[in-house]
Amino acid sequence: MPRIWKPSVTVAAIVEKDGKFLLIEEETSDGIRINQPAGHLDPYESLEQAVIRETLEETAYDFTPTALVGMYMARYTSNRTGEEVTYLRFTFCGYPGEQHDRPLDEGILRTMWLTRDELAACADRHRSPTVLQCVDEYLAGQRAPLALLQTHASVYREAVSTANG
């Protein structure tokens, strides 16, 4: 049977405060890049749980998602390794909560707050072409209610272990 192709599911957070956006600077296989707080969906979690977790891990800020800005699919080829991956990215907007005194995820160099124009000025350093696109769509008012996203109970570890005996 042929291998089934599957995209890599990721989440990202658009966090705006006083006209500036919370971003991270991170080490990648292609060098130092700028991104929204973002990362992979882990087993046994909902998309909302993933974006809350990733934002905390990468920025030390609590995050409360309020809407879905968009879903983006893009193919990426590493300049260094030639590896090709397709990402399916769910981008949320919301508001920041408390900032905790905790280390940032490995590879995260720092957090920063940039205006839209400051972000556009460094587009050559963005982790993905969707970084600025998401901000622009957020600023244009693009929102979908979180109620569109449904996570069945079978996804959660407790439900899986209970169902299996």
mmCIF file of C-alpha atoms in Angstrom:
data_model
loop_
_atom_site.group_PDB
_atom_site.id
_atom_site.type_symbol
_atom_site.label_atom_id
_atom_site.label_comp_id
_atom_site.label_asym_id
_atom_site.label_seq_id
_atom_site.Cartn_x
_atom_site.Cartn_y
_atom_site.Cartn_z
ATOM 1 C CA MET A 1 0.000 0.000 0.000
ATOM 2 C CA PRO A 2 1.420 3.431 -0.879
ATOM 3 C CA ARG A 3 2.306 5.822 1.907
ATOM 4 C CA ILE A 4 -0.440 8.379 2.619
ATOM 5 C CA TRP A 5 0.707 11.991 2.371
ATOM 6 C CA LYS A 6 -0.079 14.129 5.421
ATOM 7 C CA PRO A 7 0.652 17.801 6.009
ATOM 8 C CA SER A 8 2.301 18.950 9.220
ATOM 9 C CA VAL A 9 -0.334 20.715 11.362
ATOM 10 C CA THR A 10 0.804 23.877 13.112
ATOM 11 C CA VAL A 11 -0.784 26.684 15.093
ATOM 12 C CA ALA A 12 0.193 30.342 15.400
ATOM 13 C CA ALA A 13 -0.876 33.264 17.600
ATOM 14 C CA ILE A 14 -1.474 36.858 16.554
ATOM 15 C CA VAL A 15 -1.080 38.886 19.737
ATOM 16 C CA GLU A 16 -1.532 42.659 19.404
ATOM 17 C CA LYS A 17 -0.997 45.211 22.142
ATOM 18 C CA ASP A 18 -0.896 48.968 21.605
ATOM 19 C CA GLY A 19 -0.485 48.577 17.838
ATOM 20 C CA LYS A 20 2.440 46.167 18.134
ATOM 21 C CA PHE A 21 2.566 42.429 17.563
ATOM 22 C CA LEU A 22 4.254 39.828 19.735
ATOM 23 C CA LEU A 23 6.847 37.964 17.675
ATOM 24 C CA ILE A 24 9.727 35.649 18.291
ATOM 25 C CA GLU A 25 13.198 35.481 16.867
ATOM 26 C CA GLU A 26 14.317 31.877 16.516
ATOM 27 C CA GLU A 27 17.149 29.725 15.256
ATOM 28 C CA THR A 28 16.115 27.533 12.318
ATOM 29 C CA SER A 29 17.919 25.286 9.853
ATOM 30 C CA ASP A 30 17.844 28.296 7.491
ATOM 31 C CA GLY A 31 19.262 30.767 10.015
ATOM 32 C CA ILE A 32 17.682 33.227 12.425
ATOM 33 C CA ARG A 33 14.045 33.913 11.523
ATOM 34 C CA ILE A 34 11.081 35.939 12.791
ATOM 35 C CA ASN A 35 7.719 34.317 13.403
ATOM 36 C CA GLN A 36 4.558 34.555 15.410
ATOM 37 C CA PRO A 37 4.531 32.284 18.438
ATOM 38 C CA ALA A 38 3.836 29.013 16.632
ATOM 39 C CA GLY A 39 4.431 25.317 16.658
ATOM 40 C CA HIS A 40 3.140 21.840 16.019
ATOM 41 C CA LEU A 41 -0.108 20.317 17.169
ATOM 42 C CA ASP A 42 0.747 17.619 19.686
ATOM 43 C CA PRO A 43 -1.121 14.351 20.215
ATOM 44 C CA TYR A 44 -4.105 14.514 22.586
ATOM 45 C CA GLU A 45 -4.681 18.277 22.333
ATOM 46 C CA SER A 46 -7.099 20.579 20.550
ATOM 47 C CA LEU A 47 -5.953 23.331 18.217
ATOM 48 C CA GLU A 48 -6.844 25.914 20.873
ATOM 49 C CA GLN A 49 -4.830 24.063 23.526
ATOM 50 C CA ALA A 50 -1.886 23.877 21.124
ATOM 51 C CA VAL A 51 -1.803 27.624 20.447
ATOM 52 C CA ILE A 52 -2.089 28.420 24.165
ATOM 53 C CA ARG A 53 0.772 26.010 24.955
ATOM 54 C CA GLU A 54 3.018 27.159 22.105
ATOM 55 C CA THR A 55 2.553 30.836 22.982
ATOM 56 C CA LEU A 56 3.487 30.174 26.597
ATOM 57 C CA GLU A 57 6.487 28.012 25.660
ATOM 58 C CA GLU A 58 7.873 30.455 23.105
ATOM 59 C CA THR A 59 7.075 33.823 24.730
ATOM 60 C CA ALA A 60 6.342 33.116 28.437
ATOM 61 C CA TYR A 61 2.968 34.873 27.964
ATOM 62 C CA ASP A 62 -0.395 33.349 28.691
ATOM 63 C CA PHE A 63 -2.643 33.580 25.615
ATOM 64 C CA THR A 64 -6.400 33.535 25.281
ATOM 65 C CA PRO A 65 -7.543 32.837 21.721
ATOM 66 C CA THR A 66 -10.686 34.710 20.702
ATOM 67 C CA ALA A 67 -11.024 33.918 16.978
ATOM 68 C CA LEU A 68 -9.498 32.077 14.048
ATOM 69 C CA VAL A 69 -7.872 34.470 11.573
ATOM 70 C CA GLY A 70 -7.257 31.856 8.914
ATOM 71 C CA MET A 71 -6.040 28.472 7.824
ATOM 72 C CA TYR A 72 -3.011 28.474 5.565
ATOM 73 C CA MET A 73 -1.360 25.711 3.605
ATOM 74 C CA ALA A 74 2.131 26.241 2.233
ATOM 75 C CA ARG A 75 4.979 24.050 1.074
ATOM 76 C CA TYR A 76 8.421 24.741 2.408
ATOM 77 C CA THR A 77 11.761 23.507 1.108
ATOM 78 C CA SER A 78 14.768 23.920 3.365
ATOM 79 C CA ASN A 79 17.568 25.826 1.669
ATOM 80 C CA ARG A 80 20.082 23.880 3.722
ATOM 81 C CA THR A 81 18.774 20.304 3.555
ATOM 82 C CA GLY A 82 16.452 20.333 0.539
ATOM 83 C CA GLU A 83 13.775 18.663 2.693
ATOM 84 C CA GLU A 84 10.234 19.472 1.607
ATOM 85 C CA VAL A 85 7.326 19.806 4.068
ATOM 86 C CA THR A 86 3.758 21.015 3.597
ATOM 87 C CA TYR A 87 2.353 22.902 6.565
ATOM 88 C CA LEU A 88 -1.308 23.384 7.423
ATOM 89 C CA ARG A 89 -1.308 26.379 9.754
ATOM 90 C CA PHE A 90 -4.208 27.495 11.933
ATOM 91 C CA THR A 91 -3.688 31.102 12.991
ATOM 92 C CA PHE A 92 -5.551 32.479 15.990
ATOM 93 C CA CYS A 93 -5.869 35.961 17.379
ATOM 94 C CA GLY A 94 -6.418 36.758 21.006
ATOM 95 C CA TYR A 95 -5.043 38.684 23.898
ATOM 96 C CA PRO A 96 -1.993 38.274 26.086
ATOM 97 C CA GLY A 97 -2.256 37.476 29.750
ATOM 98 C CA GLU A 98 0.373 37.326 32.417
ATOM 99 C CA GLN A 99 4.029 37.127 31.435
ATOM 100 C CA HIS A 100 5.794 34.438 33.460
ATOM 101 C CA ASP A 101 9.389 34.243 34.631
ATOM 102 C CA ARG A 102 10.340 31.086 32.750
ATOM 103 C CA PRO A 103 12.848 30.078 30.099
ATOM 104 C CA LEU A 104 11.761 30.208 26.467
ATOM 105 C CA ASP A 105 11.706 27.097 24.276
ATOM 106 C CA GLU A 106 15.030 25.856 22.960
ATOM 107 C CA GLY A 107 15.955 27.792 19.814
ATOM 108 C CA ILE A 108 13.934 30.888 20.732
ATOM 109 C CA LEU A 109 16.404 33.752 21.010
ATOM 110 C CA ARG A 110 14.009 36.458 22.179
ATOM 111 C CA THR A 111 10.544 37.919 21.989
ATOM 112 C CA MET A 112 9.866 41.296 20.463
ATOM 113 C CA TRP A 113 6.965 43.653 19.813
ATOM 114 C CA LEU A 114 6.879 45.107 16.285
ATOM 115 C CA THR A 115 4.423 47.278 14.409
ATOM 116 C CA ARG A 116 3.028 45.998 11.127
ATOM 117 C CA ASP A 117 5.407 48.277 9.208
ATOM 118 C CA GLU A 118 8.423 47.140 11.221
ATOM 119 C CA LEU A 119 7.419 43.543 10.509
ATOM 120 C CA ALA A 120 7.043 44.268 6.780
ATOM 121 C CA ALA A 121 10.489 45.897 6.730
ATOM 122 C CA CYS A 122 12.149 42.614 7.721
ATOM 123 C CA ALA A 123 10.144 40.280 5.440
ATOM 124 C CA ASP A 124 13.348 38.630 4.215
ATOM 125 C CA ARG A 125 13.803 37.239 7.753
ATOM 126 C CA HIS A 126 10.285 35.826 8.176
ATOM 127 C CA ARG A 127 10.024 32.109 8.921
ATOM 128 C CA SER A 128 7.175 31.803 6.424
ATOM 129 C CA PRO A 129 5.442 33.966 3.817
ATOM 130 C CA THR A 130 2.307 33.645 5.955
ATOM 131 C CA VAL A 131 3.763 35.710 8.833
ATOM 132 C CA LEU A 132 2.898 39.087 7.295
ATOM 133 C CA GLN A 133 -0.162 37.731 5.470
ATOM 134 C CA CYS A 134 -1.732 36.684 8.785
ATOM 135 C CA VAL A 135 -1.098 40.092 10.340
ATOM 136 C CA ASP A 136 -2.559 41.879 7.313
ATOM 137 C CA GLU A 137 -5.661 39.690 7.355
ATOM 138 C CA TYR A 138 -6.017 40.252 11.103
ATOM 139 C CA LEU A 139 -5.753 44.027 10.594
ATOM 140 C CA ALA A 140 -8.365 43.794 7.810
ATOM 141 C CA GLY A 141 -10.749 42.296 10.362
ATOM 142 C CA GLN A 142 -10.746 38.717 9.112
ATOM 143 C CA ARG A 143 -12.114 36.515 11.910
ATOM 144 C CA ALA A 144 -13.977 33.236 12.226
ATOM 145 C CA PRO A 145 -15.570 32.129 15.484
ATOM 146 C CA LEU A 146 -13.784 29.472 17.518
ATOM 147 C CA ALA A 147 -17.057 27.509 17.487
ATOM 148 C CA LEU A 148 -16.126 26.414 13.944
ATOM 149 C CA LEU A 149 -13.409 24.225 15.459
ATOM 150 C CA GLN A 150 -14.696 21.032 17.018
ATOM 151 C CA THR A 151 -12.508 18.557 18.867
ATOM 152 C CA HIS A 152 -14.107 15.215 19.561
ATOM 153 C CA ALA A 153 -13.524 13.731 23.029
ATOM 154 C CA SER A 154 -11.676 10.810 21.428
ATOM 155 C CA VAL A 155 -8.706 13.119 20.795
ATOM 156 C CA TYR A 156 -7.907 13.551 24.471
ATOM 157 C CA ARG A 157 -5.613 11.108 26.288
ATOM 158 C CA GLU A 158 -8.198 10.350 28.996
ATOM 159 C CA ALA A 159 -10.831 9.413 26.407
ATOM 160 C CA VAL A 160 -8.372 7.257 24.465
ATOM 161 C CA SER A 161 -7.163 5.346 27.536
ATOM 162 C CA THR A 162 -10.735 4.893 28.833
ATOM 163 C CA ALA A 163 -11.954 3.604 25.469
ATOM 164 C CA ASN A 164 -9.067 1.120 25.278
ATOM 165 C CA GLY A 165 -9.814 -0.455 28.592
#
